[in-house]
Structure formats: C-alpha cells, structure tokens
Coordinates of C-alpha atoms in Angstrom, one line a residue:
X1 CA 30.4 127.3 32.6
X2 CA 30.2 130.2 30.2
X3 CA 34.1 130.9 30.1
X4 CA 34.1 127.0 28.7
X5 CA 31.9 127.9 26.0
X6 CA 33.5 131.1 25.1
X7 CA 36.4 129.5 24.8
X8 CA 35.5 126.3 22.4
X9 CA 33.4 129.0 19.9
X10 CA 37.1 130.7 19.9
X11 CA 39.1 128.3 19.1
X12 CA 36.3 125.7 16.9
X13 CA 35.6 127.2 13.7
X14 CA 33.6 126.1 11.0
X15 CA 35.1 127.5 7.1
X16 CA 32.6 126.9 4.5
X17 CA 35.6 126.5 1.5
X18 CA 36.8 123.5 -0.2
X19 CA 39.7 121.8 2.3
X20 CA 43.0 120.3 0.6
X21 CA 45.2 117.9 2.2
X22 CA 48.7 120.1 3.0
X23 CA 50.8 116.9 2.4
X24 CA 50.1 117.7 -1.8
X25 CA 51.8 119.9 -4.2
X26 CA 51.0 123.5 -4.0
X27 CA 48.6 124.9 -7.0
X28 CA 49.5 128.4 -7.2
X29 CA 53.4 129.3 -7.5
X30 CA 54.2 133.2 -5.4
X31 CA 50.7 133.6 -4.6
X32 CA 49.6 137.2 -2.9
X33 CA 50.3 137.8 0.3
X34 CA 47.8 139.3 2.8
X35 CA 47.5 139.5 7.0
X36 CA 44.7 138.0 8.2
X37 CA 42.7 140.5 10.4
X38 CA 40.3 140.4 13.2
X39 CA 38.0 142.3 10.9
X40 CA 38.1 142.0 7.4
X41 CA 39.0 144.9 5.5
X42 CA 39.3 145.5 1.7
X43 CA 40.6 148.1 -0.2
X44 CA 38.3 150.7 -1.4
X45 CA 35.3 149.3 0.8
X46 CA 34.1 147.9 3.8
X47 CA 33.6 144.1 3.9
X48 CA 31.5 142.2 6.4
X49 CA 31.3 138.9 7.2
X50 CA 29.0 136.9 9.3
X51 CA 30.1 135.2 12.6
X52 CA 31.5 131.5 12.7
X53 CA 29.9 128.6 13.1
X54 CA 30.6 127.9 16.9
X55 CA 30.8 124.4 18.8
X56 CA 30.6 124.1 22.2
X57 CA 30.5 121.0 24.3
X58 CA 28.7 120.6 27.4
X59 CA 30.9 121.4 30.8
X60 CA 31.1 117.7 31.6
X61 CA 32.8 117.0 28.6
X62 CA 36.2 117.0 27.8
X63 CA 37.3 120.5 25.9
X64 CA 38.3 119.0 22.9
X65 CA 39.4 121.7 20.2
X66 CA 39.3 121.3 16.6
X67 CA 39.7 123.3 13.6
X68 CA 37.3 122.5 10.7
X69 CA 37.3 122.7 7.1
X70 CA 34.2 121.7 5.6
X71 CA 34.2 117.9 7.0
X72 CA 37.9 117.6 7.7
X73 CA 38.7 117.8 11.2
X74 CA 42.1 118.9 12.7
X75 CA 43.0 118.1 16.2
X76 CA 44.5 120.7 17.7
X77 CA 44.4 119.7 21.4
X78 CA 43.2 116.6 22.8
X79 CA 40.7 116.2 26.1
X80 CA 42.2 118.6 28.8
X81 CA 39.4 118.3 31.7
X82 CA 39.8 122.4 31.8
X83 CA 37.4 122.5 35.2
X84 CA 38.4 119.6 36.0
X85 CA 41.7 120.6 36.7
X86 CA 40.9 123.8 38.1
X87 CA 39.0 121.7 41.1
X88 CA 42.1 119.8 41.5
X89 CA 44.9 122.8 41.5
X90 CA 42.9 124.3 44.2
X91 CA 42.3 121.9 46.2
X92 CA 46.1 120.7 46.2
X93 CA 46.6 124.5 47.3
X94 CA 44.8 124.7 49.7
X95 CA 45.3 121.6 51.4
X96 CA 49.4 123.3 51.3
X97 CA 48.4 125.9 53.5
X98 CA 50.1 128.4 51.7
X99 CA 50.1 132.2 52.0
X100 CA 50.4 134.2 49.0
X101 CA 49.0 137.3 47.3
X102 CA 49.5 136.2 43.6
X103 CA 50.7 133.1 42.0
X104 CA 52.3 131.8 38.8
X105 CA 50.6 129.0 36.7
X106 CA 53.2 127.1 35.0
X107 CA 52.3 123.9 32.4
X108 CA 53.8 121.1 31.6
X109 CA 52.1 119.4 28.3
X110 CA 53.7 116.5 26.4
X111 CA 56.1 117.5 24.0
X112 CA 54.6 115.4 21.3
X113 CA 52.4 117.6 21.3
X114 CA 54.5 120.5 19.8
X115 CA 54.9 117.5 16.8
X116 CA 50.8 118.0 16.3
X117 CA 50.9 122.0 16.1
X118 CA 53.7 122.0 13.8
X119 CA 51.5 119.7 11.7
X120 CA 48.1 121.5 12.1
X121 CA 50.1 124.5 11.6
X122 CA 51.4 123.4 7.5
X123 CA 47.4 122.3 6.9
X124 CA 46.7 126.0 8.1
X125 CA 49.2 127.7 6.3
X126 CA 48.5 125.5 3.2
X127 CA 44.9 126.4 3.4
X128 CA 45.4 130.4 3.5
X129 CA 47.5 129.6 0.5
X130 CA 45.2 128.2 -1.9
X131 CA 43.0 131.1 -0.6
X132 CA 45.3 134.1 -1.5
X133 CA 45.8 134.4 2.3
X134 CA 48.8 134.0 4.6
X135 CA 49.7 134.3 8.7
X136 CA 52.3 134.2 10.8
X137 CA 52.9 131.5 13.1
X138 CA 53.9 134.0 15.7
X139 CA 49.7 135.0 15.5
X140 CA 49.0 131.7 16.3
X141 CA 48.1 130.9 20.1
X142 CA 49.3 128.1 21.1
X143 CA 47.4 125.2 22.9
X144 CA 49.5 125.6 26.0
X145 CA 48.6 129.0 26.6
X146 CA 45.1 129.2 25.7
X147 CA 44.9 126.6 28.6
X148 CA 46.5 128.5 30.7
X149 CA 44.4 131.6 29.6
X150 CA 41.0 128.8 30.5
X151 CA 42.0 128.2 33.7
X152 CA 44.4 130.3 35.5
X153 CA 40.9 133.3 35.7
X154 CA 39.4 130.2 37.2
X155 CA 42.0 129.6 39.5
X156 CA 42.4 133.0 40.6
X157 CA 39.3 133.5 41.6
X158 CA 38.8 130.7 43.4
X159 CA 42.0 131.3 45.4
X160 CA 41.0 135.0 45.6
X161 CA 44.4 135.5 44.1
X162 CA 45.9 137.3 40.9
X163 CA 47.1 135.5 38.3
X164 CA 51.1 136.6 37.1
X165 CA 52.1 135.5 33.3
X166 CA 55.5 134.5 33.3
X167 CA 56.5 136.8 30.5
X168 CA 54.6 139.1 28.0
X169 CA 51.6 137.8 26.7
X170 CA 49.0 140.0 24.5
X171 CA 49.7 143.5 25.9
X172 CA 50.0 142.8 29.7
X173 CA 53.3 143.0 31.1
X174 CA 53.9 141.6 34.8
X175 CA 56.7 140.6 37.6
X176 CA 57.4 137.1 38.5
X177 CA 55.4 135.9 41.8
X178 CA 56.9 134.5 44.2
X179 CA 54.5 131.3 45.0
X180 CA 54.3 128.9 41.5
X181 CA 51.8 126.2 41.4
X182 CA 53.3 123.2 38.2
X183 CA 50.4 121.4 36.5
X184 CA 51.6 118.9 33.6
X185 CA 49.3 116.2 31.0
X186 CA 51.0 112.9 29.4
X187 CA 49.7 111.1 27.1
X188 CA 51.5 107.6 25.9
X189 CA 49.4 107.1 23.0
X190 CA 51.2 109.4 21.2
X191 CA 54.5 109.4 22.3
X192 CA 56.2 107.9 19.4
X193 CA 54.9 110.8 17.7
X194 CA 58.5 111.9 18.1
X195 CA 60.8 109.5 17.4
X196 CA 61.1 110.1 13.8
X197 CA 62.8 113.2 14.5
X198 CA 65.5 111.2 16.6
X199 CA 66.2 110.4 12.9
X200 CA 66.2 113.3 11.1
X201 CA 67.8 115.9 13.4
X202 CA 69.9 113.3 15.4
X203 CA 71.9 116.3 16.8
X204 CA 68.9 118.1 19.0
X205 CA 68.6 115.2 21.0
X206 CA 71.9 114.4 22.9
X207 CA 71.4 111.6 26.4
X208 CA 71.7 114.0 29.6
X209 CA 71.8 112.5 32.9
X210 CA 69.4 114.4 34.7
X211 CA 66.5 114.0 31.9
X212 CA 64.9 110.7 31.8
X213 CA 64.1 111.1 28.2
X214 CA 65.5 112.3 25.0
X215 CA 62.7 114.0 23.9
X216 CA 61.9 117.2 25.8
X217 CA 60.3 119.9 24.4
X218 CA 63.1 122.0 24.1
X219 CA 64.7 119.0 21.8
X220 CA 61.7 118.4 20.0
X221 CA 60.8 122.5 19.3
X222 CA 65.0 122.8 18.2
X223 CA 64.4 120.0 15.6
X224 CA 60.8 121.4 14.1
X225 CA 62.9 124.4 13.5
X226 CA 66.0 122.6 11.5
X227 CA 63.5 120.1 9.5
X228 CA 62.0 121.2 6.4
X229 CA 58.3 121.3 5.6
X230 CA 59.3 118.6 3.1
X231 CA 60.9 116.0 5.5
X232 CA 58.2 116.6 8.1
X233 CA 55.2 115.9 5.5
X234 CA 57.2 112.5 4.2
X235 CA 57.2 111.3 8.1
X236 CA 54.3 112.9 9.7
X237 CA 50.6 112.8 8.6
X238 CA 49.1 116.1 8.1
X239 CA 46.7 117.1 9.6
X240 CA 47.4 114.5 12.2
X241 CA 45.1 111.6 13.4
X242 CA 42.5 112.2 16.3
X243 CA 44.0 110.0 19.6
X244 CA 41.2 107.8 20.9
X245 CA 42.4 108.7 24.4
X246 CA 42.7 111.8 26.9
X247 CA 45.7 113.2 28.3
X248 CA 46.5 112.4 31.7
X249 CA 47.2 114.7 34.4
X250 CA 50.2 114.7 36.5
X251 CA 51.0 115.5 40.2
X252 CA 50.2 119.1 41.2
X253 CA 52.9 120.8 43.3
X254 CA 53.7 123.9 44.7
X255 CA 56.7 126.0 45.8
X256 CA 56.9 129.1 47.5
X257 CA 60.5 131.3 47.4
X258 CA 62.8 130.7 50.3
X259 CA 62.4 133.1 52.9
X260 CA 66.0 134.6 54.4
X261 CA 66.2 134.5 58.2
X262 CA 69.5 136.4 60.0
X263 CA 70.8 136.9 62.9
X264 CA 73.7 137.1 65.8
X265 CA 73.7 134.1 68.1
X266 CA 76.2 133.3 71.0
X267 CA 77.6 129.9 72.4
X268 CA 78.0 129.0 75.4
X269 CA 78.9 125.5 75.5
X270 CA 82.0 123.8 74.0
X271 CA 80.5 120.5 73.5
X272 CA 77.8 122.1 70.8
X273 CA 78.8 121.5 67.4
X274 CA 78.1 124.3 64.8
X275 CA 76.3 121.9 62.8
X276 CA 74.3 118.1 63.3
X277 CA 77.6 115.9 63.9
X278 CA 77.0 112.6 61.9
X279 CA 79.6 110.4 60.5
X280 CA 79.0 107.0 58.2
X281 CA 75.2 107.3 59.6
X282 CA 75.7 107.6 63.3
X283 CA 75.7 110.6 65.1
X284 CA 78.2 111.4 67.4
X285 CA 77.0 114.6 69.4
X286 CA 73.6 115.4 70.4
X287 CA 72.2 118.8 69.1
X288 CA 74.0 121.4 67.3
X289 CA 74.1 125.9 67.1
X290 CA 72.0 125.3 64.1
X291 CA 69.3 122.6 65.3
X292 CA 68.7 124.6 68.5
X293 CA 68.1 127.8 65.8
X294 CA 66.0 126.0 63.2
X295 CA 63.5 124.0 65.0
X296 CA 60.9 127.1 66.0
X297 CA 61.5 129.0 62.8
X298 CA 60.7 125.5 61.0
X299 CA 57.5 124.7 63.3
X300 CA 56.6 128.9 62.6
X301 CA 57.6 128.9 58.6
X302 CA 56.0 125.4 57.9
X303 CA 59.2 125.2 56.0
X304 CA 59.9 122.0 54.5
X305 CA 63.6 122.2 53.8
X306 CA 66.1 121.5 55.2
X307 CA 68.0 125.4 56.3
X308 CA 71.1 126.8 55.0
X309 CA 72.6 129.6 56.7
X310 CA 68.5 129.9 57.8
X311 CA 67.2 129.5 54.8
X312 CA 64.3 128.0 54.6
X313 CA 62.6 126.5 51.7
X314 CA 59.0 126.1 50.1
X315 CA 57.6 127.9 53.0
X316 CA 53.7 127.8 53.6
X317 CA 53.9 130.9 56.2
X318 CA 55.6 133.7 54.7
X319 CA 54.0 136.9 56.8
X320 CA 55.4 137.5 60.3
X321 CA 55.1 140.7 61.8
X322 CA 58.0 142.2 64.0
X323 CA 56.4 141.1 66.6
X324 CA 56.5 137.8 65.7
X325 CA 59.9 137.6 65.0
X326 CA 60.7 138.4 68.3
X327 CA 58.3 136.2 69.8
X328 CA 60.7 133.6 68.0
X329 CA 64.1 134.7 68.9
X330 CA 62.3 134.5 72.5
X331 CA 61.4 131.4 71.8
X332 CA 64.6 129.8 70.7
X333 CA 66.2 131.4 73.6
X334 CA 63.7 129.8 75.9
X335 CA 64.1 126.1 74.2
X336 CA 68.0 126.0 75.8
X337 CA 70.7 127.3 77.8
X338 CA 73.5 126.5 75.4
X339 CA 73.1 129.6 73.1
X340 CA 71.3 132.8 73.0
X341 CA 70.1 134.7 69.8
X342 CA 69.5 138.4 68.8
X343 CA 68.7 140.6 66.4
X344 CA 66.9 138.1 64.4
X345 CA 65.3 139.8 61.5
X346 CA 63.9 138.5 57.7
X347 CA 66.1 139.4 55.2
X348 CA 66.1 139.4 51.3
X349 CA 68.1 137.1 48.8
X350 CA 70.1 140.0 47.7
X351 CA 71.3 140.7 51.9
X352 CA 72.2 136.9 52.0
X353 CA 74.1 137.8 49.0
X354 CA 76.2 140.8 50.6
X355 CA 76.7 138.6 53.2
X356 CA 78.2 135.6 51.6
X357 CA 80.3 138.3 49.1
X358 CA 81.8 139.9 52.3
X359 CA 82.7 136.9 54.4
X360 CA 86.5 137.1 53.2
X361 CA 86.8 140.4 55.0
X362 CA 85.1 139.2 58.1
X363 CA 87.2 138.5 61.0
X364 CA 86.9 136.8 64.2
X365 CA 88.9 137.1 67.7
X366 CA 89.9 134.0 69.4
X367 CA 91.0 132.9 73.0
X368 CA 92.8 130.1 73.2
X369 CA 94.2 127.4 76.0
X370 CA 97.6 126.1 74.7
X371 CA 99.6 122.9 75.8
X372 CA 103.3 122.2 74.7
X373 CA 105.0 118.8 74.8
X374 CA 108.2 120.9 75.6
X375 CA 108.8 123.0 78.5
X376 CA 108.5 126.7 77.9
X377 CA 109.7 129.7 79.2
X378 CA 108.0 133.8 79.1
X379 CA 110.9 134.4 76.9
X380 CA 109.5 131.2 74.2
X381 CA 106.7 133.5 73.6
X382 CA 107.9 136.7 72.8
X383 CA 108.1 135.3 69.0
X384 CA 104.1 135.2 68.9
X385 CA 103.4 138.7 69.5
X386 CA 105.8 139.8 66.7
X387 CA 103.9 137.9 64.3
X388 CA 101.6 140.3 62.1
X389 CA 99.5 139.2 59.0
X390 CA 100.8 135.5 58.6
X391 CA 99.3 133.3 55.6
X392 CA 98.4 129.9 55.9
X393 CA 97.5 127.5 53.8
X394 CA 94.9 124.9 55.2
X395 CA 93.9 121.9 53.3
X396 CA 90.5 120.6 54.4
X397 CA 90.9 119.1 57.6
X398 CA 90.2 115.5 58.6
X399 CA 87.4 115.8 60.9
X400 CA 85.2 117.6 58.3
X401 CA 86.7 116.1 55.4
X402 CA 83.4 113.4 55.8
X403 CA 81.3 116.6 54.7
X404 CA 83.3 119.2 52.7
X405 CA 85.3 118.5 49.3
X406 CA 88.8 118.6 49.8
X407 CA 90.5 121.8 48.7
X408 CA 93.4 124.1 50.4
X409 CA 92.4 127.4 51.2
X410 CA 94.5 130.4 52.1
X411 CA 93.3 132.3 55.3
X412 CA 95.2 135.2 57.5
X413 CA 95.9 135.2 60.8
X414 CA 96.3 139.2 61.6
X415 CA 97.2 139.2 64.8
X416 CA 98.4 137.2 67.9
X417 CA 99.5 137.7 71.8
X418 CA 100.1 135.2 74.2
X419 CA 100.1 135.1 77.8
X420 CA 102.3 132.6 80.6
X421 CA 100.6 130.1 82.5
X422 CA 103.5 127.1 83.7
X423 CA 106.2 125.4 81.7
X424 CA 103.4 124.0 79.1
X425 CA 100.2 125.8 78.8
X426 CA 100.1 129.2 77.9
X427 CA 97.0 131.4 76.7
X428 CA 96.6 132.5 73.0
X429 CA 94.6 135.9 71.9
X430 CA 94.7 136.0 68.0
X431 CA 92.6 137.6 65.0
X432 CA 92.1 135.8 62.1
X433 CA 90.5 135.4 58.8
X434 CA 86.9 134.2 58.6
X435 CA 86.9 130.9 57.8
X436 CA 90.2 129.9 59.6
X437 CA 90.2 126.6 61.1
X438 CA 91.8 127.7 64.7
X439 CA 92.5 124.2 66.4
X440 CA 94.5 122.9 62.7
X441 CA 96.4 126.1 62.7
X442 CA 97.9 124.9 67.0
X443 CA 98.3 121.2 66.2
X444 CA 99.4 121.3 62.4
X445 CA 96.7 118.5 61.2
X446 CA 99.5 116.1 60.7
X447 CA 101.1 118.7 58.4
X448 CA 98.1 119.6 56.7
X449 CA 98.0 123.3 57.7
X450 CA 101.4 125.6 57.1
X451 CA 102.8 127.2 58.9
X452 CA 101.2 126.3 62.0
X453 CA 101.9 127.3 66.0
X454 CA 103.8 124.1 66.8
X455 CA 105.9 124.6 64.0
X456 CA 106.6 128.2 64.7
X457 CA 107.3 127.3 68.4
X458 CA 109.7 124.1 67.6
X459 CA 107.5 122.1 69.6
X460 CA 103.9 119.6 69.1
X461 CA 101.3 121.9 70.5
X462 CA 97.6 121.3 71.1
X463 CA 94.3 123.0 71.7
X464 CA 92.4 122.3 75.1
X465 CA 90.1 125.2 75.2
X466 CA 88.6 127.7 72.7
X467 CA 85.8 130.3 72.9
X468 CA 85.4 133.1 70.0
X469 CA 85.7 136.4 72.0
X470 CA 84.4 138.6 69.0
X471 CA 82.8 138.2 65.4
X472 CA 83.2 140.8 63.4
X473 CA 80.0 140.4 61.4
X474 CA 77.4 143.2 60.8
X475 CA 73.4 141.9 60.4
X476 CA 73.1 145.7 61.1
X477 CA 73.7 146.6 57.2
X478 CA 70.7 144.3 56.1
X479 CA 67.2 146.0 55.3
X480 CA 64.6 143.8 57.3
X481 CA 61.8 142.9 55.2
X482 CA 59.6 142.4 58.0
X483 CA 55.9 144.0 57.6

C-alpha cells in the first residue's frame, strides 16, 4: 500500500558522509550550533539539496525502519506488521459490536524499547556533531507515534470513523473520545535490554503490587533521564544490535465509557431486597430492586459490567432514542409486579455526580409497625412526637456487615409521630436522614446504634413492618442526554 511506502522513504534515509561510532570521544570541543530544517537554508544564499535515498519494502514485509549512515545501520524500530495489525484491530472491533462516532488508538510497545531510541538517539546526535549540526530530541518522532500516525488513517477508514489523538500532536488539537481501542507489541528477545538500569538508577524502579514487572516504561523513561550519556555508553552498545526476531502483538481490546442510567422506582413487596442477597456464596433471597432494573437495560446496552447505581460499563449500544428508553422502563415494568419504574432517563457522569454529592441532604419518610416487650399506654408515646432533629450514631450493622467495611456513621432522624394500636404495637411515622438504617435505629443492633427507639422508650422494641412512604430525591434536576 502506498501509505506503507510513504512512510519507510520518511523514516529510512540514506546520508552519503563518513559515519563514527557515538560510543568514542568527541573530535571537536563547542562546535557550532545549527537547527536542522525541513529545507536547507544558508545565509546569504539559497541552498538545494537533492532528495534522499528512499527504501521501501514490499507490503508483505515487515516495516522495518532503519536509519543509515553510509553502511552502518541503526535499528530504530523492529518488524511491526503495520497492515497487519490494522486487519486485526478491525476485525476485533467489529466482531464487539460497538457503536461509536470516533475512537482513540492507544499503544502499548515494550519499554525496552525506549532503551533503543535513547541509544539511536546519542549515534544521531553524535553524528550532527561532527557535522557542525545539532537537534533537539523534542524534533524527534518517536517510533510509537509514527505507528500510530501508519495505522490509526488505516483504521479509520476502515471503521468509517475519525481518529482522536490523545493530546497535541503536530498542530492538531482534539477532545478525548469516548470509545478507546489498546493495541500492545512484546518482544522477549530484548528484554534484558533494561536491566542494567536496575543498577544504575536503583531508585526509578521500586516493586508495586499491581505491576507485574519492575520495568515499565514510566521507570525505564525516569532513569534515561537521571543517567548520563557516559554511564549509558559504558553499559549499552550504541547504535544498538539488530534483534533477529519480530515483536509480538498482544490482545486487542476495547472499552467504551459507562453510560449513566436514572431513575425513580417504587416497591411493592417486602420480601425484595435492594440488592442480590448472598452470604458465604449462597443466596438467600431470590431477585432483588436492582436485578429486576438491570436485566433489560443489560440485554438493550450489551453492557458487560456489572451496574452500579445503573451504571453500566463497556457498553456496545450507546444510542437510544426517547423512545426507546421508554420502551425499556415499559419493559421492566412488564418483567414483574414487585416494583414499578418512571422517569427513566440517560444521564451524564457529571448528574451521577450531583447526585451522589447531595445524598446527605436527601431525606426519606418512613412508616413503621412497632412491637414492645412491655405493655404501653397512649400516654408512653407522647415522648416520640417531642423528639425533633435527634443524632445517631450507627455502626455498620450486622446483616450487611458481609458486604460494607465497618465504619460508624452519623445520620438524623428529623422528625417522628406515633400512633396507638394495643398494649404492644404501635405505628411509627418518622423523617430521616438518607442513609439511615430504620430497623437498627427500633431494635438497637445489640447496642450498635445510639440512641435508638427501645432505649428512648425503656423497653426492647422491634420492627414487623416497613414501607418508605416518600423519597425525597429529585431525577428532575438532571439534563437527559437522550438524542
């Protein structure tokens, strides 16, 4: 392909001057300093200067770069099958069934391979040297993005996508996308290609749990920059030797941004958990509030994530009309009788956000059927209804300490009124505090929430009955994102 060649007559120059191995003393002491150019420019007169020699290898070769002076060949980068590759990321995306408008390449090469440039890059600079020359290394592209420059046109098209940078490269500025599609190379020929820096900048590489090596390329890039050229050259060969084999390519995968589903939903069954109900393994209730909920926004979404608070992650579906959504809330009111959703709407990150920020200020309203181990009178609970704003503290309880860390948490009960049934139930109206645990505030959790209803009342109490009257929680302040 043409794009193939173009790119190896780029990169694979031939320089008619004499070459010098980097790794000897330097011959000139200070010498002149000037920026190399695209075109060549002297002072008082125009120079030109014919075209380099270009190399180009047929498509069904590896792309193997190489910098040449005179019969000494550099490796810059070593056998990346560019089309290859591009086959390959498109077929794993398509097979994903993904929708998306534009997507981000990002690539993963070995991080020896920063160990190579730095080397390649002191032959370079000691060549422009000896020639009155000089460059930054900031002009230099690197081998990781003029891959990605190769292939991510090729991808595009053939995903009839556009391509995002992640960044600012050349002059182009753009957003980040919100699909991503990770391509990576090893190569273990060269791995120990880094181990002598272990040695001389023993503090850039420190053991981390979650890293299965030492030497990432953050480590490796942090120690090129604290050894001298001096060091380097006494453990490294410069230019370095040509590997005999070709990088290998890695797993493709994909990931598309969660997509934010909300909502208001009633219950209207007291044997429905909130959530799946499994213990040590074994699950104790069938269904839950938030299985009933999921399971047709997971079958629409292709989501393969488990939700939280319906979010639903690496979707392969992302556009759903209005009518759509509606079709689902239908449809997850259709699947059962034990709760009943509205308003469902998608929603952005940042409305999840406001949501989570304002749940302290949310409050709920609560009714309540109370039994007493003592005999009560209408008198016993006049003391409820003069209590106004009482803090608790409530340690996590013991039937969901299995699944939350233990902590104690301060919640507000605002408001409470209670109304006579016989000598040991009675019914309890109260306001609290999102995020109150209700049944531990009656019954005490063997002293693990103070004060608590019992306490207040002298007596052991107990919950029988409890259905939320009102939730004071507003979807209607979140912008739905739905085209």
């Amino acid at each position: 392909m043409d794009i193939n060649k173009e790119l190896l007559a780029f990169l694979s120059q031939a320089d008619s001057g004499q070459s010098h191995d980097a790794s000897g003393q330097d011959q000139a002491d200070n010498p002149p300093c000037k920026k190399m150019k695209l075109e060549s420019v002297r002072a008082g007169e125009e120079a030109s200067a014919e075209p380099p020699a270009l190399e180009a290898q047929p498509d069904a070769q590896p792309a193997t770069v190489k910098v040449k002076h005179q019969n000494t060949s550099l490796l810059v980068h070593a056998s990346i099958y560019i089309f290859r590759n591009e086959l390959q990321v498109c077929e794993v995306v398509k097979k994903g069934g993904y929708q998306f408008d534009s997507l981000l390449l990002a690539v993963s090469l070995p991080a020896q391979l920063s160990v190579r440039e730095h080397s390649c890059w002191l032959h370079i600079k000691k060549e422009l040297r000896e020639k009155s020359m000089c460059v930054d290394k900031e002009d230099v592209v690197q081998v990781k993005d003029a891959f990605k420059w190769a292939i991510q046109a090729l991808v595009g098209r053939e995903l009839g996508a556009s391509m995002l940078f992640n960044g600012i490269y050349m002059y182009f500025y753009v957003v980040q996308s919100a699909f991503e599609v990770s391509i990576g190379f090893t190569h273990a020929e060269t791995d120990g290609d880094c181990h002598f820096l272990a040695t001389a900048c023993s503090d850039c590489f420190k053991p981390a749990k979650n890293k299965a090596s030492v030497f990432t390329r953050m480590a490796v890039v942090k120690a090129l920059e604290k050894i001298s050229d001096e060091e380097f050259l006494r453990q490294y060969p410069c230019p370095p030797a040509r590997p005999a084999t070709k990088c290998t390519p890695l797993e493709t995968t994909c990931l598309h941004s969660s997509v934010f589903i909300a909502g208001r939903y009633n219950k209207f069954s007291r044997e429905l958990p909130q959530t799946p109900w499994v213990i040590d393994g074994e699950r104790r209730m069938e269904g839950s509030v938030e299985e009933l909920i999921a399971a047709p926004l997971l079958s629409s979404f292709r989501a393969d994530g488990r939700p939280f608070a319906m979010e639903l992650v690496n979707p392969h579906r992302v556009r759903h009309t209005k009518a759509e959504v509606r079709q689902l809330q239908e449809t997850i009111n259709a699947s059962s009788d034990k709760i009943r959703v509205r308003d469902l709407q998608i929603v952005t990150r940042e409305a999840m956000g406001r949501m989570k920020e304002g749940e302290e200020e949310k409050t709920k309203s609560y009714s309540a059927l109370i039994w007493t181990k003592k005999a009560i009178t209408k008198a016993d609970l006049d003391v409820i209804g003069n209590i106004k704003e009482l803090k608790i503290d409530q340690k996590t309880p013991l039937r969901v300490l299995h699944r939350r860390p233990l902590a104690v948490r301060q919640r507000t009960i605002h408001s409470m009124s209670a109304s006579y049934l016989d000598t040991h139930h009675f019914t309890l109206l109260l306001r609290t505090q999102a995020g109150t645990y209700i049944k531990e505030f009656v019954h005490g959790d063997f002293g693990r929430t103070k004060p608590n209803l019992g306490g207040l009342m002298e007596t052991e109490a107990d919950i029988l009955e409890l259905d939320v009257e009102r939730a004071v929680v507003t979807c209607d302040q979140l912008s739905p994102t739905v085209s």
